[in-house]
CSV table of C-alpha atoms in Angstrom, one decimal:
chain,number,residue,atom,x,y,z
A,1,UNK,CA,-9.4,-4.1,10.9
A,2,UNK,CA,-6.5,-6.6,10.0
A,3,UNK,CA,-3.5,-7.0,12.4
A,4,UNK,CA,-2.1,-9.2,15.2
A,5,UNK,CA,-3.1,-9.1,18.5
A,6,UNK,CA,-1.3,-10.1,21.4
A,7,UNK,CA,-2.8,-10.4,25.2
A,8,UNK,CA,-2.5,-9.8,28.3
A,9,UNK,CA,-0.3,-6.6,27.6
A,10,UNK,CA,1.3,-7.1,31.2
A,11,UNK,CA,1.7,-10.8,32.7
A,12,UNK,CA,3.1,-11.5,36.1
A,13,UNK,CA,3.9,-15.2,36.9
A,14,UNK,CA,4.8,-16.6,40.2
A,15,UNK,CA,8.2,-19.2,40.6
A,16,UNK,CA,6.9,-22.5,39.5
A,17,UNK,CA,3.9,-21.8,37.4
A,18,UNK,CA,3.1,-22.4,33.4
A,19,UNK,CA,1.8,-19.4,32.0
A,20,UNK,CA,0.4,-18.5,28.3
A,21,UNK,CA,0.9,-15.9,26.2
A,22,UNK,CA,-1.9,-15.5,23.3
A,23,UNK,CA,-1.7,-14.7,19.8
A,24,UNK,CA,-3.8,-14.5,17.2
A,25,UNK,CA,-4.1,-13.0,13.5
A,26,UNK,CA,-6.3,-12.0,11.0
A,27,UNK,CA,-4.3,-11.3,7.9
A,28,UNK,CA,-4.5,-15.2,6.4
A,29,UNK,CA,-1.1,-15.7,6.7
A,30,UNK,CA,0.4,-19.1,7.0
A,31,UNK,CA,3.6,-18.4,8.6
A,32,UNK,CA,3.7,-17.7,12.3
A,33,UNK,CA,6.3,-16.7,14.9
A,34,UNK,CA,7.4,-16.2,18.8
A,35,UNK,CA,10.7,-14.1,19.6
A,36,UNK,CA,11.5,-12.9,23.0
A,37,UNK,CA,13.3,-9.2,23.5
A,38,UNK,CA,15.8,-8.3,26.4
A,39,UNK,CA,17.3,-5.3,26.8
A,40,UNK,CA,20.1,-4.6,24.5
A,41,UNK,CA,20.0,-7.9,22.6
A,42,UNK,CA,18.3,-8.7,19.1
A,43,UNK,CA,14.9,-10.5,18.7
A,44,UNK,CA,15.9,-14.3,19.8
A,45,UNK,CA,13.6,-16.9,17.8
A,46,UNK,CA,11.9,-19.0,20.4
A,47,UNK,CA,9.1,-21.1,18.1
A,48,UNK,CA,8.1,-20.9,14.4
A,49,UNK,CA,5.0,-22.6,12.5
A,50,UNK,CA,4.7,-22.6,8.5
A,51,UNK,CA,1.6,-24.4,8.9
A,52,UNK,CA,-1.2,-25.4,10.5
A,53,UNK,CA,-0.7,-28.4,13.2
A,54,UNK,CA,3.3,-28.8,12.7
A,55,UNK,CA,5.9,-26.1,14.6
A,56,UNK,CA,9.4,-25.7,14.7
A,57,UNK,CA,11.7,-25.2,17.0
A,58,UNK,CA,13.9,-21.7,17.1
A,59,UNK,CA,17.1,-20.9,18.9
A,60,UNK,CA,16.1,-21.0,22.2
A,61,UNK,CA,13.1,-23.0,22.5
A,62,UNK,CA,13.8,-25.1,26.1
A,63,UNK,CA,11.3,-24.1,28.6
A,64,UNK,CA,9.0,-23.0,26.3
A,65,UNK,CA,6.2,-25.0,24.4
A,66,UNK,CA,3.4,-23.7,21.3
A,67,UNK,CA,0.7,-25.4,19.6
A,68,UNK,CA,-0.9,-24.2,16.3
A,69,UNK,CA,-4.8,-26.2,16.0
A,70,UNK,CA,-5.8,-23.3,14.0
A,71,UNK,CA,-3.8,-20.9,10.9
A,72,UNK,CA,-5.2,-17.8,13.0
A,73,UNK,CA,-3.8,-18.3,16.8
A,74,UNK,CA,-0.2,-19.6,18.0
A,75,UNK,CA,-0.5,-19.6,21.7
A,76,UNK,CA,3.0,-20.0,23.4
A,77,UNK,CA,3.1,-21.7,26.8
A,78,UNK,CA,6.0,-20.1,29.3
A,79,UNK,CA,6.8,-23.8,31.3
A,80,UNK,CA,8.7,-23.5,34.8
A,81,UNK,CA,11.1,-25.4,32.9
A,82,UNK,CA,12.2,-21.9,31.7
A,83,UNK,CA,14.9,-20.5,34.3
A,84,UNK,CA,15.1,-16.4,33.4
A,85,UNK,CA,11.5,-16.0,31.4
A,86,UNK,CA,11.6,-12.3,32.6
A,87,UNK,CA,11.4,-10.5,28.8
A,88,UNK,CA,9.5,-8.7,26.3
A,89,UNK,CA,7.3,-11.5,23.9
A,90,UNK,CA,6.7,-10.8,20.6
A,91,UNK,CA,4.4,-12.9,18.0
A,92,UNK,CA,4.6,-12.3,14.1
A,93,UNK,CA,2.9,-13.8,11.3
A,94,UNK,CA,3.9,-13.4,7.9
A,95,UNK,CA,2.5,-14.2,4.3
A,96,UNK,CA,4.7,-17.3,3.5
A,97,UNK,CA,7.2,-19.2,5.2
A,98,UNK,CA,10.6,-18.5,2.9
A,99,UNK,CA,8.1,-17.5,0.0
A,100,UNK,CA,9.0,-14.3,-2.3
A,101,UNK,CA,6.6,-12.3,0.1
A,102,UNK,CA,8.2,-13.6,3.5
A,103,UNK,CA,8.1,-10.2,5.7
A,104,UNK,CA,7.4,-10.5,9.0
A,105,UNK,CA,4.7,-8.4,10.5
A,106,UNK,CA,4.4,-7.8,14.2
A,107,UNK,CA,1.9,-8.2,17.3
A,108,UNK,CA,2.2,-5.4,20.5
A,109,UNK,CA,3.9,-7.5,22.5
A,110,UNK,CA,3.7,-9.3,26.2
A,111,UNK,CA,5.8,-8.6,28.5
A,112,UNK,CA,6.4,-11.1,31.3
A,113,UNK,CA,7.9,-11.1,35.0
A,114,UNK,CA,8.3,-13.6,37.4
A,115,UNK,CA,8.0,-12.1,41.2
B,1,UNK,CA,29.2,-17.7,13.1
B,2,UNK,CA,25.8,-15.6,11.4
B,3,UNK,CA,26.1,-12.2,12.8
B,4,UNK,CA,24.3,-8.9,12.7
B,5,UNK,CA,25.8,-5.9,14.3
B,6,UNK,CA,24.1,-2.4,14.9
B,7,UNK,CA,26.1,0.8,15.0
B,8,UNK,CA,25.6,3.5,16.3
B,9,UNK,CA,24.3,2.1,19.9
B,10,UNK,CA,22.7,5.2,20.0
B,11,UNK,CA,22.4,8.4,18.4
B,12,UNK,CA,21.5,11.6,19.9
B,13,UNK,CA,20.8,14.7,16.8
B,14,UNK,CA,19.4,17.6,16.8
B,15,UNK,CA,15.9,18.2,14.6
B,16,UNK,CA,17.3,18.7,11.0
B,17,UNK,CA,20.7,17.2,11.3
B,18,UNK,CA,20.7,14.2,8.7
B,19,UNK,CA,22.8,11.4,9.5
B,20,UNK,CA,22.8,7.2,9.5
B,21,UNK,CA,22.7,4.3,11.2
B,22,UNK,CA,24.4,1.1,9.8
B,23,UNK,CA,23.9,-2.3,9.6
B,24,UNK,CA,26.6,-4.9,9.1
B,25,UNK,CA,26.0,-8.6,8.4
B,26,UNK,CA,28.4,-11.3,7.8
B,27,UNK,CA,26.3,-14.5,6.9
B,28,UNK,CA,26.2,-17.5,4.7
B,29,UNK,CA,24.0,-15.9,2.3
B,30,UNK,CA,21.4,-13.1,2.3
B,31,UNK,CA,18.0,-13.8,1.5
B,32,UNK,CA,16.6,-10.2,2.5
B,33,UNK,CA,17.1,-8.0,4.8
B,34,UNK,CA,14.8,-6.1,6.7
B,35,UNK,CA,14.4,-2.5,8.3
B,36,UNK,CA,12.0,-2.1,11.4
B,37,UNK,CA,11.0,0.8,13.8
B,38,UNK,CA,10.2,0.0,17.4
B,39,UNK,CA,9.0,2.7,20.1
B,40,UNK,CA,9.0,1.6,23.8
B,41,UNK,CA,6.8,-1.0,24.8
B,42,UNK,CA,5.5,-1.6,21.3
B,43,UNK,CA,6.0,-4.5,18.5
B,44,UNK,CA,8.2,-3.3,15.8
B,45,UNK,CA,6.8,-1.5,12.6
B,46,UNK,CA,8.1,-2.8,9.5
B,47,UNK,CA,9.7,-0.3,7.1
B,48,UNK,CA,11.8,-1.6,4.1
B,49,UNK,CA,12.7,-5.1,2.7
B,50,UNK,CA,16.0,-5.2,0.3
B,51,UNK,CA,16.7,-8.5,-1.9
B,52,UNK,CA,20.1,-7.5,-3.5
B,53,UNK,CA,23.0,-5.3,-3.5
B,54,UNK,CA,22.7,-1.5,-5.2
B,55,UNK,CA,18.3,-1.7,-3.8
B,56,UNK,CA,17.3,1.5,-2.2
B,57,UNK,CA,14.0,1.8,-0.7
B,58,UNK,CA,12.5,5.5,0.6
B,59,UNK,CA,9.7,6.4,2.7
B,60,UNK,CA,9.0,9.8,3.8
B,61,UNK,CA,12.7,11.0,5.9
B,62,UNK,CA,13.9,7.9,5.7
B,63,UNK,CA,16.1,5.9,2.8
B,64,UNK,CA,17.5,2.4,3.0
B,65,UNK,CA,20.3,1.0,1.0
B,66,UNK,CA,21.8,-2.0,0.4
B,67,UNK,CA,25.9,-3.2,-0.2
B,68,UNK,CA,27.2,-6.7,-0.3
B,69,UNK,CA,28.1,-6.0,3.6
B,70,UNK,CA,26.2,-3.5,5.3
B,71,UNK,CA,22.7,-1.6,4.7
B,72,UNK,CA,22.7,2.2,6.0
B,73,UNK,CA,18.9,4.1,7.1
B,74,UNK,CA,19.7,6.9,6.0
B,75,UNK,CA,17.4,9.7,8.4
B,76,UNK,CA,16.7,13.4,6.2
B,77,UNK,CA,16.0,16.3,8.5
B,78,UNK,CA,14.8,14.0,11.3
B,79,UNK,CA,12.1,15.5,13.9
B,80,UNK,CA,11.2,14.5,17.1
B,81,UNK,CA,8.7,11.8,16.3
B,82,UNK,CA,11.8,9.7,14.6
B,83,UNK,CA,12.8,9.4,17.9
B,84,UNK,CA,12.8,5.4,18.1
B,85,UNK,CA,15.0,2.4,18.4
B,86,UNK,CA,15.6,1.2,14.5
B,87,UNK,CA,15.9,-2.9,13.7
B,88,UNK,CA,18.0,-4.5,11.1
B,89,UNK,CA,17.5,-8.2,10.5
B,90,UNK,CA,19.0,-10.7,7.7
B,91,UNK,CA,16.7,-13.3,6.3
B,92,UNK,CA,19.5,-16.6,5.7
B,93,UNK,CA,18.4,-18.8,2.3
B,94,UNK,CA,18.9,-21.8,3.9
B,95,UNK,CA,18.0,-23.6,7.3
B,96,UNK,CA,14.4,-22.9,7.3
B,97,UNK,CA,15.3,-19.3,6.2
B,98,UNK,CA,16.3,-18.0,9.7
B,99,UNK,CA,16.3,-14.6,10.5
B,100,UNK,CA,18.5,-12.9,12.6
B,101,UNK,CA,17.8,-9.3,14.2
B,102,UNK,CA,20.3,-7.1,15.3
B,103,UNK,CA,20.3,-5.5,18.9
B,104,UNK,CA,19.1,-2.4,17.4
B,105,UNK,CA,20.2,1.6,17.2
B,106,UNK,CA,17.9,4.1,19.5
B,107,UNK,CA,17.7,7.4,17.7
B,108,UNK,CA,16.6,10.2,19.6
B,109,UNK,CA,16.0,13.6,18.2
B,110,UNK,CA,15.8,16.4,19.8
B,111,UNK,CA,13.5,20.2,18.9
């Protein structure tokens, strides 16, 4: 059963602590993203990766840090560098970075709050 | 400035009553642009890509069309399991291919 999956589902981080979100694919693609939701705003790019071992960062990437070691998971690490990380996280993945075939598909989500 | 703008907010209709929600984009350049459905507290669940002005794409009640400035969803005879917030986002051709999402129209129809 091909997909993305996303965990924990729920996430609740105390003031001061890193946290990580999981992600991880099955569908072989090479592209992979992170974009975090708040309420009435569009999906904000936080991270991207075209490949394995190299990353990029999106629009609003302070605070935040990823890794990719392998082309199925793209973990993204929630720092306490990150002032408001309160929000709805969403990974993608998508067949090829910019290629002809370049839709992004999503994971369930993660959503985060800091007591 | 890149910029993609939603409208309506929201849209309330009654089951049957056809209608659309629009999607505006001034960019540099338009690589694709895409057409999502999210429900609350899920990822979103892709439903068209367009390339080029004049595309239409259809799936079950719902059509998606393509202009030089705007894309409309166009919703037939909608029923209550429509009810969703709907997604537009533009694909740029250049710096890295960026995407930008709009905030998003919630649809919600009523039996």
């Amino acid at each position: 059963d091909g997909g993305i999956t996303q965990s924990p589902k729920y996430l609740f981080r105390k003031e001061g602590q890193n946290v990580t979100l999981s992600c991880e694919q099955n569908l072989n693609h090479d592209a992979m993203y992170w974009y975090r939701q708040d309420p009435g705003q569009g999906l904000r790019l936080i991270y991207y990766s075209q490949i394995v071992n190299d990353f990029q960062k999106g629009d609003i990437a302070e605070g935040y840090s990823v890794s990719r070691e392998k082309k199925e998971s793209f973990p993204l690490t929630v720092t306490s560098a990150q002032k408001n990380p309160t929000a709805f996280y969403l990974c993608a993945s998508g067949i090829a970075f910019g290629g002809a075939r370049d839709t992004q598909y999503f994971g369930p989500g993660t959503r985060l709050t800091v007591l | 400035e890149d910029q993609v703008t939603q409208s309506p907010e929201a849209l309330r209709l009654q089951e049957g009553e056809s209608s659309s929600l629009n999607c505006s984009y001034t960019v540099s350049g338009l690589r694709g642009l895409f057409w999502y459905r999210q429900d609350p507290g899920k990822g979103p669940e892709f439903l068209f890509t367009l390339y080029s002005a004049g595309e239409e794409k259809e799936k079950e009640r719902l059509k998606a069309t393509l202009t030089k400035k705007e894309s409309f969803l166009h919703i037939t005879a909608p029923k209550p399991e429509d009810s969703a917030t709907y997604l537009c986002a533009v694909q740029l051709p250049t710096g890295g291919f960026k995407t930008i999402f709009g905030a998003g129209t919630r649809l919600f129809v009523k039996a």
